[in-house]
Amino acid sequence: MTTAIIGVGNIGGALAPHLVAGGESVVLAAQDQARADTLAHELGPLAHAASVEDAIAGADVVVFAVWLDTIKGLIAQHERLLENKVVVDPSNPLGFDDKGQMVRTLPEEQSAGSVVAALLPAGAHYVKAFGTLGADALASAANREPQRAVLFYATDDEAAATTIERLIRAAGFEPLKAGGLTDAGRIEMPGGDLHQASLNGALLDLDEARAAVAAGVHA
Ligand SMILES: NC(=O)c1ccc[n+]([C@@H]2O[C@H](COP(=O)([O-])OP(=O)(O)OC[C@H]3O[C@@H](n4cnc5c(N)ncnc54)[C@H](OP(=O)(O)O)[C@@H]3O)[C@@H](O)[C@H]2O)c1
């Protein structure tokens, strides 16, 4: 299985080394090809760099580690290539206002996940994941002991669930399903009750994470 990571910034740059450390093959792409080349070189034989188009075409799984508006553009551009692929979306509905303040870019009731999933071709396997922690925590908390930290995911798709559980484990975390696509907003920020930002920065173990999922369901 090959995982394309599109974007090697905070999230893609944290995820790629974890996946390689867990034995996964990755292909890296970015706007600035030199950044993808450099990181792939650092990561060794399980990693290589490619153009966005070639990375998507050659992968079984595509992680869009880019901002929401960029994801929309890339899906429009590469829609045909995404057919039958697992598409992993870590995005948040965030942007900056004219004063440089971070603002929500979608209405409260609309998740970034619902927007991304609706743009994909019918045969793509959508899952929301890898955005539930801040990038620093994602980078530093792999293989936590004695209990691994949980990464939540949300999907309606069984194939996507199986694949993301494998990748989350390979990355050194414990996977836990937060729910289906309608629950994607629970693991986004701002506002998602299961996002690290709403948990005072806490990293949850599996028991704590199960309790948090259930608490939100019954709220
Ligand atoms: N940062 C966090 O703590 C955090 C936490 C949870 C979720 N997220 C979500 O994760 C996503 C990525 O965030 P980030 O902080 O990693 O962003 P980032 O550091 O700004 O990195 C974005 C990456 O996207 C690449 N990129 C931009 N336009 C592209 C294009 N057209 N084609 C290919 N690559 C392109 C950039 O490449 P170049 O550098 O070459 O321009 C860069 O590598 C966002 O949706 C964000 O909401 C972020």
PDB file of C-alpha atoms and ligand atoms in Angstrom:
ATOM      1  CA  MET A   1       0.000   0.000   0.000  1.00  0.00           C
ATOM      2  CA  THR A   2       1.288   3.469  -0.875  1.00  0.00           C
ATOM      3  CA  THR A   3       0.099   6.634   0.829  1.00  0.00           C
ATOM      4  CA  ALA A   4       0.387   9.963  -0.954  1.00  0.00           C
ATOM      5  CA  ILE A   5       0.794  12.931   1.366  1.00  0.00           C
ATOM      6  CA  ILE A   6      -0.101  16.099  -0.501  1.00  0.00           C
ATOM      7  CA  GLY A   7       1.424  19.007   1.438  1.00  0.00           C
ATOM      8  CA  VAL A   8       4.515  18.728   3.627  1.00  0.00           C
ATOM      9  CA  GLY A   9       3.830  21.630   6.008  1.00  0.00           C
ATOM     10  CA  ASN A  10       2.924  21.266   9.702  1.00  0.00           C
ATOM     11  CA  ILE A  11       0.646  18.239   9.339  1.00  0.00           C
ATOM     12  CA  GLY A  12       2.156  16.473   6.322  1.00  0.00           C
ATOM     13  CA  GLY A  13       5.664  17.084   7.648  1.00  0.00           C
ATOM     14  CA  ALA A  14       4.731  15.504  11.004  1.00  0.00           C
ATOM     15  CA  LEU A  15       2.830  12.578   9.545  1.00  0.00           C
ATOM     16  CA  ALA A  16       5.299  11.431   6.888  1.00  0.00           C
ATOM     17  CA  PRO A  17       8.131  10.489   9.333  1.00  0.00           C
ATOM     18  CA  HIS A  18       5.657   8.653  11.597  1.00  0.00           C
ATOM     19  CA  LEU A  19       4.285   6.561   8.733  1.00  0.00           C
ATOM     20  CA  VAL A  20       7.745   5.717   7.465  1.00  0.00           C
ATOM     21  CA  ALA A  21       8.852   4.789  11.006  1.00  0.00           C
ATOM     22  CA  GLY A  22       5.833   2.460  11.073  1.00  0.00           C
ATOM     23  CA  GLY A  23       6.929   0.758   7.845  1.00  0.00           C
ATOM     24  CA  GLU A  24       4.519   2.475   5.425  1.00  0.00           C
ATOM     25  CA  SER A  25       5.501   3.558   1.926  1.00  0.00           C
ATOM     26  CA  VAL A  26       4.839   7.249   1.273  1.00  0.00           C
ATOM     27  CA  VAL A  27       4.995   9.531  -1.736  1.00  0.00           C
ATOM     28  CA  LEU A  28       5.269  13.219  -0.949  1.00  0.00           C
ATOM     29  CA  ALA A  29       4.058  16.172  -3.019  1.00  0.00           C
ATOM     30  CA  ALA A  30       3.885  19.899  -2.368  1.00  0.00           C
ATOM     31  CA  GLN A  31       3.528  23.137  -4.210  1.00  0.00           C
ATOM     32  CA  ASP A  32       7.279  23.653  -3.901  1.00  0.00           C
ATOM     33  CA  GLN A  33       8.659  20.333  -5.169  1.00  0.00           C
ATOM     34  CA  ALA A  34      12.030  20.975  -3.497  1.00  0.00           C
ATOM     35  CA  ARG A  35      10.444  20.651  -0.032  1.00  0.00           C
ATOM     36  CA  ALA A  36       8.949  17.283  -0.891  1.00  0.00           C
ATOM     37  CA  ASP A  37      12.275  16.166  -2.389  1.00  0.00           C
ATOM     38  CA  THR A  38      14.206  17.183   0.727  1.00  0.00           C
ATOM     39  CA  LEU A  39      11.868  15.439   3.155  1.00  0.00           C
ATOM     40  CA  ALA A  40      11.695  12.278   1.045  1.00  0.00           C
ATOM     41  CA  HIS A  41      15.491  12.178   0.925  1.00  0.00           C
ATOM     42  CA  GLU A  42      15.679  12.535   4.732  1.00  0.00           C
ATOM     43  CA  LEU A  43      13.169   9.725   5.249  1.00  0.00           C
ATOM     44  CA  GLY A  44      15.008   7.125   3.164  1.00  0.00           C
ATOM     45  CA  PRO A  45      13.904   4.296   0.882  1.00  0.00           C
ATOM     46  CA  LEU A  46      10.249   4.079   1.998  1.00  0.00           C
ATOM     47  CA  ALA A  47       9.682   7.683   0.879  1.00  0.00           C
ATOM     48  CA  HIS A  48       9.889   9.370  -2.469  1.00  0.00           C
ATOM     49  CA  ALA A  49       8.698  12.640  -3.949  1.00  0.00           C
ATOM     50  CA  ALA A  50       6.520  13.242  -6.988  1.00  0.00           C
ATOM     51  CA  SER A  51       4.305  15.854  -8.592  1.00  0.00           C
ATOM     52  CA  VAL A  52       0.817  16.111  -7.085  1.00  0.00           C
ATOM     53  CA  GLU A  53      -0.647  14.377 -10.126  1.00  0.00           C
ATOM     54  CA  ASP A  54       1.825  11.485 -10.101  1.00  0.00           C
ATOM     55  CA  ALA A  55       1.599  11.117  -6.318  1.00  0.00           C
ATOM     56  CA  ILE A  56      -2.188  10.751  -6.464  1.00  0.00           C
ATOM     57  CA  ALA A  57      -2.091   8.492  -9.517  1.00  0.00           C
ATOM     58  CA  GLY A  58       0.396   6.091  -7.920  1.00  0.00           C
ATOM     59  CA  ALA A  59      -1.146   5.875  -4.448  1.00  0.00           C
ATOM     60  CA  ASP A  60      -3.844   3.774  -2.801  1.00  0.00           C
ATOM     61  CA  VAL A  61      -4.448   6.407  -0.119  1.00  0.00           C
ATOM     62  CA  VAL A  62      -4.306  10.188  -0.525  1.00  0.00           C
ATOM     63  CA  VAL A  63      -3.865  12.438   2.539  1.00  0.00           C
ATOM     64  CA  PHE A  64      -4.707  16.044   1.661  1.00  0.00           C
ATOM     65  CA  ALA A  65      -2.487  17.826   4.223  1.00  0.00           C
ATOM     66  CA  VAL A  66      -3.348  21.244   2.778  1.00  0.00           C
ATOM     67  CA  TRP A  67      -5.829  23.991   3.617  1.00  0.00           C
ATOM     68  CA  LEU A  68      -9.509  23.446   2.870  1.00  0.00           C
ATOM     69  CA  ASP A  69      -9.650  25.788  -0.130  1.00  0.00           C
ATOM     70  CA  THR A  70      -6.600  24.052  -1.587  1.00  0.00           C
ATOM     71  CA  ILE A  71      -8.251  20.664  -1.106  1.00  0.00           C
ATOM     72  CA  LYS A  72     -11.280  21.883  -3.038  1.00  0.00           C
ATOM     73  CA  GLY A  73      -9.076  23.023  -5.908  1.00  0.00           C
ATOM     74  CA  LEU A  74      -7.009  19.836  -5.959  1.00  0.00           C
ATOM     75  CA  ILE A  75     -10.107  17.625  -6.008  1.00  0.00           C
ATOM     76  CA  ALA A  76     -11.525  19.601  -8.927  1.00  0.00           C
ATOM     77  CA  GLN A  77      -8.216  19.248 -10.757  1.00  0.00           C
ATOM     78  CA  HIS A  78      -7.627  15.534 -10.053  1.00  0.00           C
ATOM     79  CA  GLU A  79     -11.150  14.188  -9.578  1.00  0.00           C
ATOM     80  CA  ARG A  80     -10.782  11.306 -12.008  1.00  0.00           C
ATOM     81  CA  LEU A  81      -7.596  10.070 -10.316  1.00  0.00           C
ATOM     82  CA  LEU A  82      -9.326   9.898  -6.928  1.00  0.00           C
ATOM     83  CA  GLU A  83     -11.779   7.217  -8.061  1.00  0.00           C
ATOM     84  CA  ASN A  84     -11.398   4.105  -5.836  1.00  0.00           C
ATOM     85  CA  LYS A  85      -8.812   5.759  -3.563  1.00  0.00           C
ATOM     86  CA  VAL A  86      -9.070   6.247   0.175  1.00  0.00           C
ATOM     87  CA  VAL A  87      -9.091  10.021   0.682  1.00  0.00           C
ATOM     88  CA  VAL A  88      -7.968  11.265   4.103  1.00  0.00           C
ATOM     89  CA  ASP A  89      -8.978  14.791   5.067  1.00  0.00           C
ATOM     90  CA  PRO A  90      -7.412  16.534   8.106  1.00  0.00           C
ATOM     91  CA  SER A  91      -8.810  19.980   7.257  1.00  0.00           C
ATOM     92  CA  ASN A  92     -10.477  22.496   9.507  1.00  0.00           C
ATOM     93  CA  PRO A  93     -12.888  25.215   8.382  1.00  0.00           C
ATOM     94  CA  LEU A  94     -10.341  27.921   9.210  1.00  0.00           C
ATOM     95  CA  GLY A  95      -8.978  30.945   7.432  1.00  0.00           C
ATOM     96  CA  PHE A  96      -7.675  34.413   8.266  1.00  0.00           C
ATOM     97  CA  ASP A  97      -9.578  37.707   8.267  1.00  0.00           C
ATOM     98  CA  ASP A  98      -8.077  40.978   7.030  1.00  0.00           C
ATOM     99  CA  LYS A  99      -6.509  41.579  10.476  1.00  0.00           C
ATOM    100  CA  GLY A 100      -4.766  38.221  10.363  1.00  0.00           C
ATOM    101  CA  GLN A 101      -7.106  36.691  12.962  1.00  0.00           C
ATOM    102  CA  MET A 102      -8.105  33.069  12.514  1.00  0.00           C
ATOM    103  CA  VAL A 103     -11.800  32.773  11.668  1.00  0.00           C
ATOM    104  CA  ARG A 104     -14.287  30.018  10.915  1.00  0.00           C
ATOM    105  CA  THR A 105     -14.923  29.878   7.172  1.00  0.00           C
ATOM    106  CA  LEU A 106     -18.076  27.734   7.163  1.00  0.00           C
ATOM    107  CA  PRO A 107     -21.431  28.085   8.948  1.00  0.00           C
ATOM    108  CA  GLU A 108     -21.484  26.513  12.440  1.00  0.00           C
ATOM    109  CA  GLU A 109     -23.580  23.552  11.345  1.00  0.00           C
ATOM    110  CA  GLN A 110     -21.409  22.710   8.331  1.00  0.00           C
ATOM    111  CA  SER A 111     -18.207  20.660   8.696  1.00  0.00           C
ATOM    112  CA  ALA A 112     -15.205  20.861   6.400  1.00  0.00           C
ATOM    113  CA  GLY A 113     -15.617  17.094   6.089  1.00  0.00           C
ATOM    114  CA  SER A 114     -19.092  17.401   4.597  1.00  0.00           C
ATOM    115  CA  VAL A 115     -17.761  19.890   2.039  1.00  0.00           C
ATOM    116  CA  VAL A 116     -14.791  17.733   1.014  1.00  0.00           C
ATOM    117  CA  ALA A 117     -16.746  14.464   0.902  1.00  0.00           C
ATOM    118  CA  ALA A 118     -19.400  16.028  -1.352  1.00  0.00           C
ATOM    119  CA  LEU A 119     -16.770  17.002  -3.928  1.00  0.00           C
ATOM    120  CA  LEU A 120     -15.282  13.519  -4.316  1.00  0.00           C
ATOM    121  CA  PRO A 121     -16.169  11.086  -7.102  1.00  0.00           C
ATOM    122  CA  ALA A 122     -18.675   8.401  -6.112  1.00  0.00           C
ATOM    123  CA  GLY A 123     -16.053   5.646  -5.941  1.00  0.00           C
ATOM    124  CA  ALA A 124     -13.701   7.437  -3.539  1.00  0.00           C
ATOM    125  CA  HIS A 125     -13.537   6.279   0.087  1.00  0.00           C
ATOM    126  CA  TYR A 126     -13.665   9.339   2.328  1.00  0.00           C
ATOM    127  CA  VAL A 127     -12.376   9.567   5.903  1.00  0.00           C
ATOM    128  CA  LYS A 128     -11.799  12.541   8.190  1.00  0.00           C
ATOM    129  CA  ALA A 129      -8.571  11.990  10.144  1.00  0.00           C
ATOM    130  CA  PHE A 130      -5.109  13.211  11.129  1.00  0.00           C
ATOM    131  CA  GLY A 131      -6.359  16.702  12.040  1.00  0.00           C
ATOM    132  CA  THR A 132      -7.650  15.986  15.538  1.00  0.00           C
ATOM    133  CA  LEU A 133      -4.444  17.100  17.287  1.00  0.00           C
ATOM    134  CA  GLY A 134      -2.426  20.254  16.835  1.00  0.00           C
ATOM    135  CA  ALA A 135       0.560  19.670  14.567  1.00  0.00           C
ATOM    136  CA  ASP A 136       3.060  19.885  17.449  1.00  0.00           C
ATOM    137  CA  ALA A 137       1.243  17.165  19.383  1.00  0.00           C
ATOM    138  CA  LEU A 138       0.945  15.044  16.254  1.00  0.00           C
ATOM    139  CA  ALA A 139       4.683  15.393  15.770  1.00  0.00           C
ATOM    140  CA  SER A 140       5.681  14.645  19.364  1.00  0.00           C
ATOM    141  CA  ALA A 141       3.136  12.150  20.742  1.00  0.00           C
ATOM    142  CA  ALA A 142       3.670   9.073  18.552  1.00  0.00           C
ATOM    143  CA  ASN A 143       4.260   5.799  20.415  1.00  0.00           C
ATOM    144  CA  ARG A 144       3.363   7.352  23.780  1.00  0.00           C
ATOM    145  CA  GLU A 145       3.917   5.063  26.767  1.00  0.00           C
ATOM    146  CA  PRO A 146       2.463   3.391  28.711  1.00  0.00           C
ATOM    147  CA  GLN A 147      -0.744   4.106  26.730  1.00  0.00           C
ATOM    148  CA  ARG A 148      -0.755   5.309  23.150  1.00  0.00           C
ATOM    149  CA  ALA A 149      -2.628   8.551  22.466  1.00  0.00           C
ATOM    150  CA  VAL A 150      -5.839   8.260  20.439  1.00  0.00           C
ATOM    151  CA  LEU A 151      -6.403   9.741  17.007  1.00  0.00           C
ATOM    152  CA  PHE A 152     -10.103   9.964  16.201  1.00  0.00           C
ATOM    153  CA  TYR A 153     -11.482   9.443  12.719  1.00  0.00           C
ATOM    154  CA  ALA A 154     -14.942   9.781  11.133  1.00  0.00           C
ATOM    155  CA  THR A 155     -16.263   7.950   8.101  1.00  0.00           C
ATOM    156  CA  ASP A 156     -19.281   6.152   6.654  1.00  0.00           C
ATOM    157  CA  ASP A 157     -17.022   3.904   4.580  1.00  0.00           C
ATOM    158  CA  GLU A 158     -15.793   0.505   5.803  1.00  0.00           C
ATOM    159  CA  ALA A 159     -12.808   0.305   3.458  1.00  0.00           C
ATOM    160  CA  ALA A 160     -11.710   3.765   4.546  1.00  0.00           C
ATOM    161  CA  ALA A 161     -12.105   2.776   8.213  1.00  0.00           C
ATOM    162  CA  THR A 162      -9.913  -0.313   7.792  1.00  0.00           C
ATOM    163  CA  THR A 163      -7.239   1.686   5.998  1.00  0.00           C
ATOM    164  CA  ILE A 164      -7.158   4.615   8.406  1.00  0.00           C
ATOM    165  CA  GLU A 165      -6.941   2.269  11.409  1.00  0.00           C
ATOM    166  CA  ARG A 166      -3.859   0.690   9.832  1.00  0.00           C
ATOM    167  CA  LEU A 167      -2.273   4.087   9.145  1.00  0.00           C
ATOM    168  CA  ILE A 168      -3.062   5.511  12.588  1.00  0.00           C
ATOM    169  CA  ARG A 169      -1.493   2.444  14.233  1.00  0.00           C
ATOM    170  CA  ALA A 170       1.523   2.593  11.915  1.00  0.00           C
ATOM    171  CA  ALA A 171       1.944   6.258  12.869  1.00  0.00           C
ATOM    172  CA  GLY A 172       2.178   5.278  16.548  1.00  0.00           C
ATOM    173  CA  PHE A 173      -1.313   6.192  17.764  1.00  0.00           C
ATOM    174  CA  GLU A 174      -4.487   4.330  18.760  1.00  0.00           C
ATOM    175  CA  PRO A 175      -7.404   4.720  16.313  1.00  0.00           C
ATOM    176  CA  LEU A 176     -10.970   5.381  17.502  1.00  0.00           C
ATOM    177  CA  LYS A 177     -13.995   6.035  15.340  1.00  0.00           C
ATOM    178  CA  ALA A 178     -15.818   9.195  16.454  1.00  0.00           C
ATOM    179  CA  GLY A 179     -18.730   8.421  14.143  1.00  0.00           C
ATOM    180  CA  GLY A 180     -19.836   8.776  10.552  1.00  0.00           C
ATOM    181  CA  LEU A 181     -19.514  11.699   8.172  1.00  0.00           C
ATOM    182  CA  THR A 182     -22.219  13.600  10.068  1.00  0.00           C
ATOM    183  CA  ASP A 183     -19.893  13.510  13.101  1.00  0.00           C
ATOM    184  CA  ALA A 184     -16.867  14.934  11.222  1.00  0.00           C
ATOM    185  CA  GLY A 185     -17.426  18.325  12.885  1.00  0.00           C
ATOM    186  CA  ARG A 186     -16.781  16.716  16.291  1.00  0.00           C
ATOM    187  CA  ILE A 187     -13.111  16.223  15.357  1.00  0.00           C
ATOM    188  CA  GLU A 188     -12.619  19.580  13.634  1.00  0.00           C
ATOM    189  CA  MET A 189     -11.782  22.943  15.110  1.00  0.00           C
ATOM    190  CA  PRO A 190     -13.119  25.399  16.031  1.00  0.00           C
ATOM    191  CA  GLY A 191     -15.869  23.856  18.118  1.00  0.00           C
ATOM    192  CA  GLY A 192     -15.517  20.097  17.699  1.00  0.00           C
ATOM    193  CA  ASP A 193     -15.873  18.541  21.170  1.00  0.00           C
ATOM    194  CA  LEU A 194     -13.327  15.791  20.381  1.00  0.00           C
ATOM    195  CA  HIS A 195     -10.679  18.072  18.890  1.00  0.00           C
ATOM    196  CA  GLN A 196      -7.617  18.605  21.071  1.00  0.00           C
ATOM    197  CA  ALA A 197      -8.376  22.335  21.084  1.00  0.00           C
ATOM    198  CA  SER A 198     -11.657  21.656  22.943  1.00  0.00           C
ATOM    199  CA  LEU A 199      -9.973  19.250  25.379  1.00  0.00           C
ATOM    200  CA  ASN A 200      -7.635  21.823  26.933  1.00  0.00           C
ATOM    201  CA  GLY A 201      -4.819  20.320  24.892  1.00  0.00           C
ATOM    202  CA  ALA A 202      -5.228  16.873  26.422  1.00  0.00           C
ATOM    203  CA  LEU A 203      -4.160  13.717  24.619  1.00  0.00           C
ATOM    204  CA  LEU A 204      -6.586  10.903  25.441  1.00  0.00           C
ATOM    205  CA  ASP A 205      -5.919   7.215  25.922  1.00  0.00           C
ATOM    206  CA  LEU A 206      -8.438   4.727  24.556  1.00  0.00           C
ATOM    207  CA  ASP A 207     -10.670   4.564  27.651  1.00  0.00           C
ATOM    208  CA  GLU A 208     -10.757   8.342  27.995  1.00  0.00           C
ATOM    209  CA  ALA A 209     -11.464   8.734  24.282  1.00  0.00           C
ATOM    210  CA  ARG A 210     -14.321   6.207  24.337  1.00  0.00           C
ATOM    211  CA  ALA A 211     -15.868   8.084  27.266  1.00  0.00           C
ATOM    212  CA  ALA A 212     -15.499  11.401  25.419  1.00  0.00           C
ATOM    213  CA  VAL A 213     -17.202  10.005  22.289  1.00  0.00           C
ATOM    214  CA  ALA A 214     -20.082   8.627  24.376  1.00  0.00           C
ATOM    215  CA  ALA A 215     -20.438  11.845  26.394  1.00  0.00           C
ATOM    216  CA  GLY A 216     -20.974  13.837  23.200  1.00  0.00           C
ATOM    217  CA  VAL A 217     -23.463  11.324  21.801  1.00  0.00           C
ATOM    218  CA  HIS A 218     -25.584  11.579  24.945  1.00  0.00           C
ATOM    219  CA  ALA A 219     -25.180  15.335  25.404  1.00  0.00           C
TER     220      ALA A 219
HETATM  221  N1  LIG B   1      -1.382  23.022  11.808  1.00  0.00           N
HETATM  222  C1  LIG B   1      -2.179  22.395  12.645  1.00  0.00           C
HETATM  223  O1  LIG B   1      -1.939  22.374  13.892  1.00  0.00           O
HETATM  224  C2  LIG B   1      -3.387  21.644  12.126  1.00  0.00           C
HETATM  225  C3  LIG B   1      -4.097  20.847  13.036  1.00  0.00           C
HETATM  226  C4  LIG B   1      -5.176  20.109  12.559  1.00  0.00           C
HETATM  227  C5  LIG B   1      -5.547  20.196  11.217  1.00  0.00           C
HETATM  228  N2  LIG B   1      -4.862  21.012  10.375  1.00  0.00           N
HETATM  229  C6  LIG B   1      -5.317  21.079   8.988  1.00  0.00           C
HETATM  230  O2  LIG B   1      -4.345  20.404   8.183  1.00  0.00           O
HETATM  231  C7  LIG B   1      -4.254  21.028   6.904  1.00  0.00           C
HETATM  232  C8  LIG B   1      -2.784  21.410   6.669  1.00  0.00           C
HETATM  233  O3  LIG B   1      -2.404  22.357   7.666  1.00  0.00           O
HETATM  234  P1  LIG B   1      -0.872  22.726   7.879  1.00  0.00           P
HETATM  235  O4  LIG B   1      -0.810  23.497   9.148  1.00  0.00           O
HETATM  236  O5  LIG B   1      -0.034  21.527   7.702  1.00  0.00           O
HETATM  237  O6  LIG B   1      -0.631  23.726   6.641  1.00  0.00           O
HETATM  238  P2  LIG B   1       0.769  24.319   6.136  1.00  0.00           P
HETATM  239  O7  LIG B   1       1.825  24.131   7.184  1.00  0.00           O
HETATM  240  O8  LIG B   1       0.469  25.681   5.645  1.00  0.00           O
HETATM  241  O9  LIG B   1       1.160  23.362   4.920  1.00  0.00           O
HETATM  242  C9  LIG B   1       0.399  23.363   3.768  1.00  0.00           C
HETATM  243  C10 LIG B   1       1.114  22.576   2.721  1.00  0.00           C
HETATM  244  O10 LIG B   1       0.279  22.617   1.579  1.00  0.00           O
HETATM  245  C11 LIG B   1       1.115  22.725   0.436  1.00  0.00           C
HETATM  246  N3  LIG B   1       0.342  23.248  -0.672  1.00  0.00           N
HETATM  247  C12 LIG B   1      -0.266  24.443  -0.792  1.00  0.00           C
HETATM  248  N4  LIG B   1      -0.878  24.546  -1.992  1.00  0.00           N
HETATM  249  C13 LIG B   1      -0.642  23.370  -2.623  1.00  0.00           C
HETATM  250  C14 LIG B   1      -0.989  22.862  -3.896  1.00  0.00           C
HETATM  251  N5  LIG B   1      -1.736  23.548  -4.739  1.00  0.00           N
HETATM  252  N6  LIG B   1      -0.567  21.619  -4.214  1.00  0.00           N
HETATM  253  C15 LIG B   1       0.175  20.885  -3.359  1.00  0.00           C
HETATM  254  N7  LIG B   1       0.540  21.323  -2.142  1.00  0.00           N
HETATM  255  C16 LIG B   1       0.128  22.554  -1.783  1.00  0.00           C
HETATM  256  C17 LIG B   1       2.207  23.635   0.890  1.00  0.00           C
HETATM  257  O11 LIG B   1       3.280  23.467  -0.008  1.00  0.00           O
HETATM  258  P3  LIG B   1       4.430  24.588  -0.145  1.00  0.00           P
HETATM  259  O12 LIG B   1       5.045  24.715   1.214  1.00  0.00           O
HETATM  260  O13 LIG B   1       5.311  23.987  -1.145  1.00  0.00           O
HETATM  261  O14 LIG B   1       3.706  25.850  -0.582  1.00  0.00           O
HETATM  262  C18 LIG B   1       2.478  23.094   2.295  1.00  0.00           C
HETATM  263  O15 LIG B   1       3.364  22.001   2.211  1.00  0.00           O
HETATM  264  C19 LIG B   1      -5.185  22.235   6.943  1.00  0.00           C
HETATM  265  O16 LIG B   1      -6.397  21.888   6.313  1.00  0.00           O
HETATM  266  C20 LIG B   1      -5.400  22.492   8.435  1.00  0.00           C
HETATM  267  O17 LIG B   1      -6.671  23.067   8.718  1.00  0.00           O
HETATM  268  C21 LIG B   1      -3.786  21.727  10.802  1.00  0.00           C
END
